[in-house]
Amino acid sequence: MTVVEPFGLSVRDQALEADVQAGLAAVEEGLLEATKSDVPFITEAAQHLVRAGGKRFRPLLVMLAAQFGDTYSPGVVPSAVVVELTHLATLYHDDVMDEADVRRGVASANARWGNSVAVLTGDFLFARASHILADLGPDAVRIQAEAFERLVTGQILETAGPRDGQDPIDHYLDVLAGKTGSLVAVACRFGAMMSGAQESVVNILTQYGERLGTAFQLADDVLDIASDSHESGKTPGTDLREGIATLPVLHLRALAEGESGTAEDRALCELLAGDLTDDARHAEALTKLRAHPALEQARRDTVRYAEQARALLAPLPQCPAKAALEGLCDAVVHRAG
């Protein structure tokens, strides 16, 4: 048994491990090449998060999905680079919107160089991803464009909030399907599609990726509350400080508004609705939310989505890649505690 990042995923097949490790190494080289510029400052800014590391969750999914076809097909690695560049670009933009100071254990680009440089660097990465994508064919361009539209739509829906009469939790899960699920689904789809896997397999893996991506983001929501910066690589409670209601907060609100809601529930809601730019109030809110049942409910939702992802894999033939994809469901849940 060999351990492969991210999440310490256990790979029990030597051939699969070799393919995954070689693929991820090639993706890493591709990321560094794609972020080079004739302008040294652009190279420095564009490679800032690449060199900071990261889980490479999406490239890993590309490599595993490619196991259902020709793993060595020439489009597999470039498609993984495209997906990861797109993800990295969104991180530059997210940190500006969230005013985050830390990303992947290092100073965020906006904290280091300012918002304008961070936004423009994200745009630069989008441009480089598009350049690579153009060589992968019109179907790949269309798939990426549709996913990017869903990603942006999810971000806008998050900003706009639920429409009148819509359940806030349902709205939030729709947001996550767009913001995170869409690109994770593309990672699985590209891996299978570029390897020449059967269309039925491509469809299964695409649906799996969407569910796993939502579970992955829900785990991040839990980590944002429950972990410290050493564990998560970013400032804890960033979403709280910015007034972004993630799933634990939405569960708290639903409980406080229900018949079983207590005075303590309502008091915590009032605290979260107040000014959390104050460090003392922010710390108090984090402490109380960590001890509240709403956090455990968010963990259960994470498990539910991960199990749905696992169930989608059932029609696929038993093989080491399928076992690894099932293992990722366990790993995502483990991240949420």
Coordinates of C-alpha atoms in Angstrom, one line a residue:
M1 CA 0.0 0.0 0.0
T2 CA 1.4 3.4 -1.0
V3 CA 0.2 6.8 0.1
V4 CA -0.4 9.4 -2.6
E5 CA -1.4 12.9 -2.0
P6 CA -3.9 14.6 -1.6
F7 CA -5.4 13.6 1.7
G8 CA -3.0 10.6 2.1
L9 CA -5.1 8.6 -0.3
S10 CA -4.0 4.9 -0.1
V11 CA -3.2 3.3 -3.5
R12 CA -2.9 -0.5 -3.3
D13 CA -1.8 -1.1 -6.8
Q14 CA 1.8 -0.4 -7.9
A15 CA 0.9 0.2 -11.6
L16 CA -1.8 2.7 -10.6
E17 CA 0.5 4.5 -8.2
A18 CA 3.2 4.8 -10.9
D19 CA 0.7 6.2 -13.4
V20 CA -0.8 8.7 -10.9
Q21 CA 2.6 9.9 -9.7
A22 CA 4.0 10.3 -13.2
G23 CA 0.8 12.1 -14.3
L24 CA 0.9 14.5 -11.3
A25 CA 4.6 15.2 -11.9
A26 CA 3.9 16.1 -15.5
V27 CA 1.0 18.3 -14.4
E28 CA 3.3 20.1 -12.0
E29 CA 5.8 20.8 -14.9
G30 CA 2.9 21.9 -17.0
L31 CA 1.7 24.4 -14.4
L32 CA 5.1 25.9 -14.0
E33 CA 5.5 26.2 -17.8
A34 CA 2.0 27.7 -18.2
T35 CA 2.6 30.4 -15.6
K36 CA 5.9 31.7 -17.1
S37 CA 5.9 35.1 -18.7
D38 CA 8.4 37.3 -20.4
V39 CA 7.7 39.8 -17.6
P40 CA 9.4 38.5 -14.4
F41 CA 6.9 40.1 -12.1
I42 CA 4.0 38.3 -13.8
T43 CA 5.8 35.0 -13.5
E44 CA 6.4 35.6 -9.8
A45 CA 2.8 36.5 -9.1
A46 CA 1.4 33.7 -11.3
Q47 CA 3.6 31.0 -9.8
H48 CA 2.9 32.3 -6.2
L49 CA 0.2 29.8 -5.5
V50 CA 1.6 27.1 -7.7
R51 CA 4.8 27.0 -5.7
A52 CA 2.8 27.2 -2.4
G53 CA 1.7 23.6 -3.2
G54 CA -1.8 22.5 -2.6
K55 CA -3.7 19.2 -2.8
R56 CA -3.9 19.0 -6.6
F57 CA -7.3 17.4 -6.0
R58 CA -8.6 18.1 -9.5
P59 CA -5.5 16.8 -11.4
L60 CA -5.6 13.7 -9.3
L61 CA -9.2 13.1 -10.4
V62 CA -8.2 13.6 -14.0
M63 CA -5.5 10.9 -13.6
L64 CA -7.8 8.4 -11.9
A65 CA -10.6 9.0 -14.4
A66 CA -8.1 8.4 -17.3
Q67 CA -7.5 4.9 -16.0
F68 CA -10.8 3.9 -17.6
G69 CA -9.4 4.5 -21.0
D70 CA -5.9 5.1 -22.4
T71 CA -4.0 6.7 -19.5
Y72 CA -1.2 7.8 -21.7
S73 CA -3.4 9.7 -24.2
P74 CA -1.8 13.0 -25.1
G75 CA -4.8 15.1 -23.9
V76 CA -4.9 13.8 -20.3
V77 CA -2.1 15.9 -18.7
P78 CA -2.9 19.2 -20.6
S79 CA -6.6 18.8 -19.5
A80 CA -5.5 18.4 -15.9
V81 CA -3.3 21.5 -16.2
V82 CA -6.3 23.5 -17.6
V83 CA -8.6 22.5 -14.7
E84 CA -5.9 23.3 -12.1
L85 CA -5.1 26.7 -13.7
T86 CA -8.8 27.5 -13.7
H87 CA -9.0 26.5 -10.0
L88 CA -6.0 28.6 -9.1
A89 CA -7.3 31.6 -11.0
T90 CA -10.5 31.5 -8.9
L91 CA -8.5 31.4 -5.7
Y92 CA -6.8 34.7 -6.6
H93 CA -10.2 36.2 -7.2
D94 CA -11.8 34.6 -4.1
D95 CA -9.1 36.0 -1.8
V96 CA -9.8 39.5 -3.1
M97 CA -13.6 39.1 -2.5
D98 CA -12.9 37.5 1.0
E99 CA -10.1 39.9 1.9
A100 CA -8.2 36.8 3.0
D101 CA -4.6 37.2 4.3
V102 CA -3.5 33.6 4.0
R103 CA -3.8 31.0 1.3
R104 CA -2.1 27.6 1.4
G105 CA 0.0 28.6 4.3
V106 CA 1.5 31.7 2.6
A107 CA 0.5 35.3 2.3
S108 CA -2.4 35.6 -0.2
A109 CA -1.6 37.4 -3.5
N110 CA -3.8 40.3 -2.5
A111 CA -2.2 40.7 0.9
R112 CA 1.3 40.7 -0.8
W113 CA 0.7 42.8 -3.9
G114 CA -2.8 44.3 -3.6
N115 CA -6.2 43.6 -5.0
S116 CA -5.5 44.8 -8.6
V117 CA -2.5 42.5 -9.1
A118 CA -4.4 39.6 -7.6
V119 CA -7.3 40.1 -9.9
L120 CA -5.2 40.6 -13.0
T121 CA -3.0 37.5 -12.1
G122 CA -6.2 35.4 -11.9
D123 CA -7.2 36.8 -15.4
F124 CA -3.7 35.9 -16.7
L125 CA -4.2 32.3 -15.5
F126 CA -7.6 32.1 -17.1
A127 CA -6.0 33.2 -20.4
R128 CA -3.2 30.6 -20.2
A129 CA -5.8 27.9 -19.4
S130 CA -7.8 28.9 -22.5
H131 CA -4.6 28.8 -24.7
I132 CA -4.0 25.2 -23.7
L133 CA -7.7 24.3 -24.0
A134 CA -7.7 25.5 -27.6
D135 CA -5.4 22.6 -28.6
L136 CA -7.8 20.0 -27.0
G137 CA -10.6 20.5 -29.4
P138 CA -14.0 22.3 -29.6
D139 CA -15.8 19.8 -27.3
A140 CA -13.3 20.5 -24.6
V141 CA -13.7 24.3 -25.1
R142 CA -17.4 24.0 -24.9
I143 CA -17.3 21.8 -21.7
Q144 CA -15.0 24.2 -20.0
A145 CA -17.0 27.2 -21.0
E146 CA -20.2 25.7 -19.6
A147 CA -18.5 24.8 -16.4
F148 CA -17.0 28.2 -16.1
E149 CA -20.4 29.8 -16.6
R150 CA -21.8 27.6 -13.8
L151 CA -18.9 28.5 -11.6
V152 CA -19.5 32.2 -12.1
T153 CA -23.3 31.8 -11.8
G154 CA -22.8 30.0 -8.5
Q155 CA -20.6 32.9 -7.2
I156 CA -23.2 35.5 -8.3
L157 CA -26.0 33.5 -6.7
E158 CA -24.0 33.4 -3.4
T159 CA -23.7 37.1 -3.6
A160 CA -27.4 37.7 -4.4
G161 CA -28.7 35.3 -1.8
P162 CA -31.8 33.0 -2.0
R163 CA -34.9 34.2 -3.8
D164 CA -38.1 34.9 -2.0
G165 CA -39.5 31.7 -0.5
Q166 CA -36.4 29.6 -1.3
D167 CA -35.0 27.5 1.5
P168 CA -31.5 29.0 2.3
I169 CA -29.9 25.6 2.7
D170 CA -31.2 24.4 -0.8
H171 CA -30.0 27.7 -2.2
Y172 CA -26.6 27.2 -0.7
L173 CA -26.2 23.6 -2.0
D174 CA -27.1 24.9 -5.5
V175 CA -24.4 27.5 -5.1
L176 CA -21.8 24.9 -4.2
A177 CA -22.8 22.7 -7.1
G178 CA -22.0 25.6 -9.4
K179 CA -18.9 27.1 -7.6
T180 CA -17.1 23.8 -6.8
G181 CA -19.0 20.8 -8.1
S182 CA -18.9 22.0 -11.7
L183 CA -15.1 22.2 -12.0
V184 CA -14.5 18.9 -10.1
A185 CA -17.0 17.3 -12.5
V186 CA -15.0 18.6 -15.4
A187 CA -11.8 17.1 -14.0
C188 CA -13.4 13.7 -14.0
R189 CA -15.0 14.3 -17.4
F190 CA -11.8 15.4 -19.0
G191 CA -9.8 12.5 -17.6
A192 CA -12.3 9.9 -18.9
M193 CA -13.0 11.8 -22.2
M194 CA -9.4 12.5 -23.1
S195 CA -8.5 8.8 -22.4
G196 CA -11.2 7.6 -24.8
A197 CA -13.3 5.9 -22.2
Q198 CA -16.8 4.8 -23.1
E199 CA -19.5 7.5 -23.0
S200 CA -21.4 5.7 -20.2
V201 CA -18.2 5.8 -18.1
V202 CA -17.7 9.5 -18.9
N203 CA -21.2 10.3 -17.7
I204 CA -20.9 8.3 -14.5
L205 CA -17.6 9.9 -13.6
T206 CA -18.9 13.4 -14.4
Q207 CA -21.8 12.8 -12.0
Y208 CA -19.5 11.4 -9.4
G209 CA -17.2 14.4 -9.7
E210 CA -20.1 16.8 -9.1
R211 CA -21.2 15.0 -5.9
L212 CA -17.7 14.6 -4.7
G213 CA -16.9 18.3 -5.4
T214 CA -19.9 19.4 -3.3
A215 CA -18.8 17.1 -0.5
F216 CA -15.3 18.5 -0.7
Q217 CA -16.6 22.1 -0.3
L218 CA -18.9 21.1 2.6
A219 CA -15.8 19.6 4.2
D220 CA -14.0 22.9 3.7
D221 CA -17.0 24.7 5.4
V222 CA -16.5 22.5 8.4
L223 CA -12.8 23.0 8.4
D224 CA -13.2 26.8 8.2
I225 CA -14.9 26.6 11.5
A226 CA -13.3 23.6 13.2
S227 CA -9.6 23.8 12.2
D228 CA -6.7 26.1 12.9
S229 CA -4.7 27.8 10.2
H230 CA -2.0 25.1 10.4
E231 CA -4.5 22.4 9.4
S232 CA -6.4 24.3 6.7
G233 CA -3.6 26.5 5.3
K234 CA -5.8 29.6 5.5
T235 CA -7.2 31.9 8.2
P236 CA -9.9 30.1 10.2
G237 CA -13.3 31.7 10.2
T238 CA -12.7 33.8 7.1
D239 CA -16.3 33.2 5.9
L240 CA -17.6 34.2 9.3
R241 CA -15.6 37.4 9.4
E242 CA -16.9 38.3 5.9
G243 CA -20.5 37.5 6.9
I244 CA -20.7 34.6 4.4
A245 CA -23.2 32.1 5.8
T246 CA -21.8 28.6 5.1
L247 CA -23.7 25.4 5.9
P248 CA -23.0 25.3 9.7
V249 CA -24.4 28.8 10.1
L250 CA -27.4 28.0 7.9
H251 CA -28.2 25.0 10.1
L252 CA -27.9 27.2 13.2
R253 CA -30.3 29.7 11.8
A254 CA -32.8 27.0 10.8
L255 CA -32.6 25.6 14.3
A256 CA -32.9 29.0 16.0
E257 CA -36.0 29.8 13.9
G258 CA -37.7 26.5 14.6
E259 CA -39.8 25.3 17.5
S260 CA -36.9 23.6 19.2
G261 CA -34.7 26.7 19.0
T262 CA -33.2 27.9 22.3
A263 CA -32.3 31.3 23.6
E264 CA -28.7 30.3 23.2
D265 CA -29.2 29.5 19.5
R266 CA -30.8 32.9 18.9
A267 CA -28.0 34.7 20.9
L268 CA -25.4 33.0 18.7
C269 CA -27.2 34.0 15.6
E270 CA -27.2 37.6 16.8
L271 CA -23.5 37.4 17.5
L272 CA -22.8 36.0 14.0
A273 CA -25.0 38.7 12.5
G274 CA -22.9 41.4 14.2
D275 CA -19.5 42.9 13.5
L276 CA -17.0 40.1 13.4
T277 CA -14.1 42.2 12.2
D278 CA -13.5 42.6 15.9
D279 CA -11.0 39.9 16.9
A280 CA -12.6 39.2 20.3
R281 CA -16.1 38.8 18.9
H282 CA -14.8 36.7 16.0
A283 CA -13.0 34.4 18.4
E284 CA -16.1 34.1 20.6
A285 CA -18.3 33.3 17.6
L286 CA -15.8 30.6 16.4
T287 CA -15.6 29.0 19.8
K288 CA -19.4 28.8 20.3
L289 CA -20.1 27.6 16.8
R290 CA -17.5 24.8 17.2
A291 CA -19.4 23.5 20.1
H292 CA -22.9 23.8 18.5
P293 CA -24.8 20.8 17.0
A294 CA -25.1 22.8 13.7
L295 CA -21.5 21.9 13.0
E296 CA -22.2 18.2 13.4
Q297 CA -25.2 18.5 11.1
A298 CA -22.9 20.0 8.5
R299 CA -20.6 17.0 8.9
R300 CA -23.5 14.7 8.4
D301 CA -24.4 16.5 5.2
T302 CA -20.8 16.1 4.0
V303 CA -21.0 12.3 4.6
R304 CA -24.3 12.2 2.7
Y305 CA -22.9 13.8 -0.4
A306 CA -19.7 11.6 -0.3
E307 CA -21.8 8.5 0.0
Q308 CA -23.9 9.6 -3.0
A309 CA -20.7 10.0 -5.0
R310 CA -19.6 6.5 -4.0
A311 CA -22.9 5.0 -5.0
L312 CA -22.7 6.5 -8.5
L313 CA -19.5 4.4 -9.1
A314 CA -21.4 1.1 -8.6
P315 CA -21.8 0.3 -12.3
L316 CA -18.1 0.7 -13.1
P317 CA -16.0 -2.5 -13.2
Q318 CA -13.9 -3.3 -10.1
C319 CA -10.4 -2.1 -10.6
P320 CA -7.7 -0.2 -8.6
A321 CA -8.9 3.2 -10.0
K322 CA -12.4 2.6 -8.9
A323 CA -11.2 1.6 -5.4
A324 CA -9.1 4.8 -5.3
L325 CA -12.1 6.9 -6.3
E326 CA -14.1 5.2 -3.5
G327 CA -11.2 6.0 -1.2
L328 CA -11.4 9.7 -2.1
C329 CA -15.0 9.7 -0.7
D330 CA -13.7 8.4 2.6
A331 CA -10.8 10.9 2.5
V332 CA -13.2 13.9 2.0
V333 CA -15.3 12.8 4.9
H334 CA -12.2 12.3 7.1
R335 CA -11.2 15.9 6.4
A336 CA -14.5 17.0 7.9
G337 CA -13.8 15.0 11.1

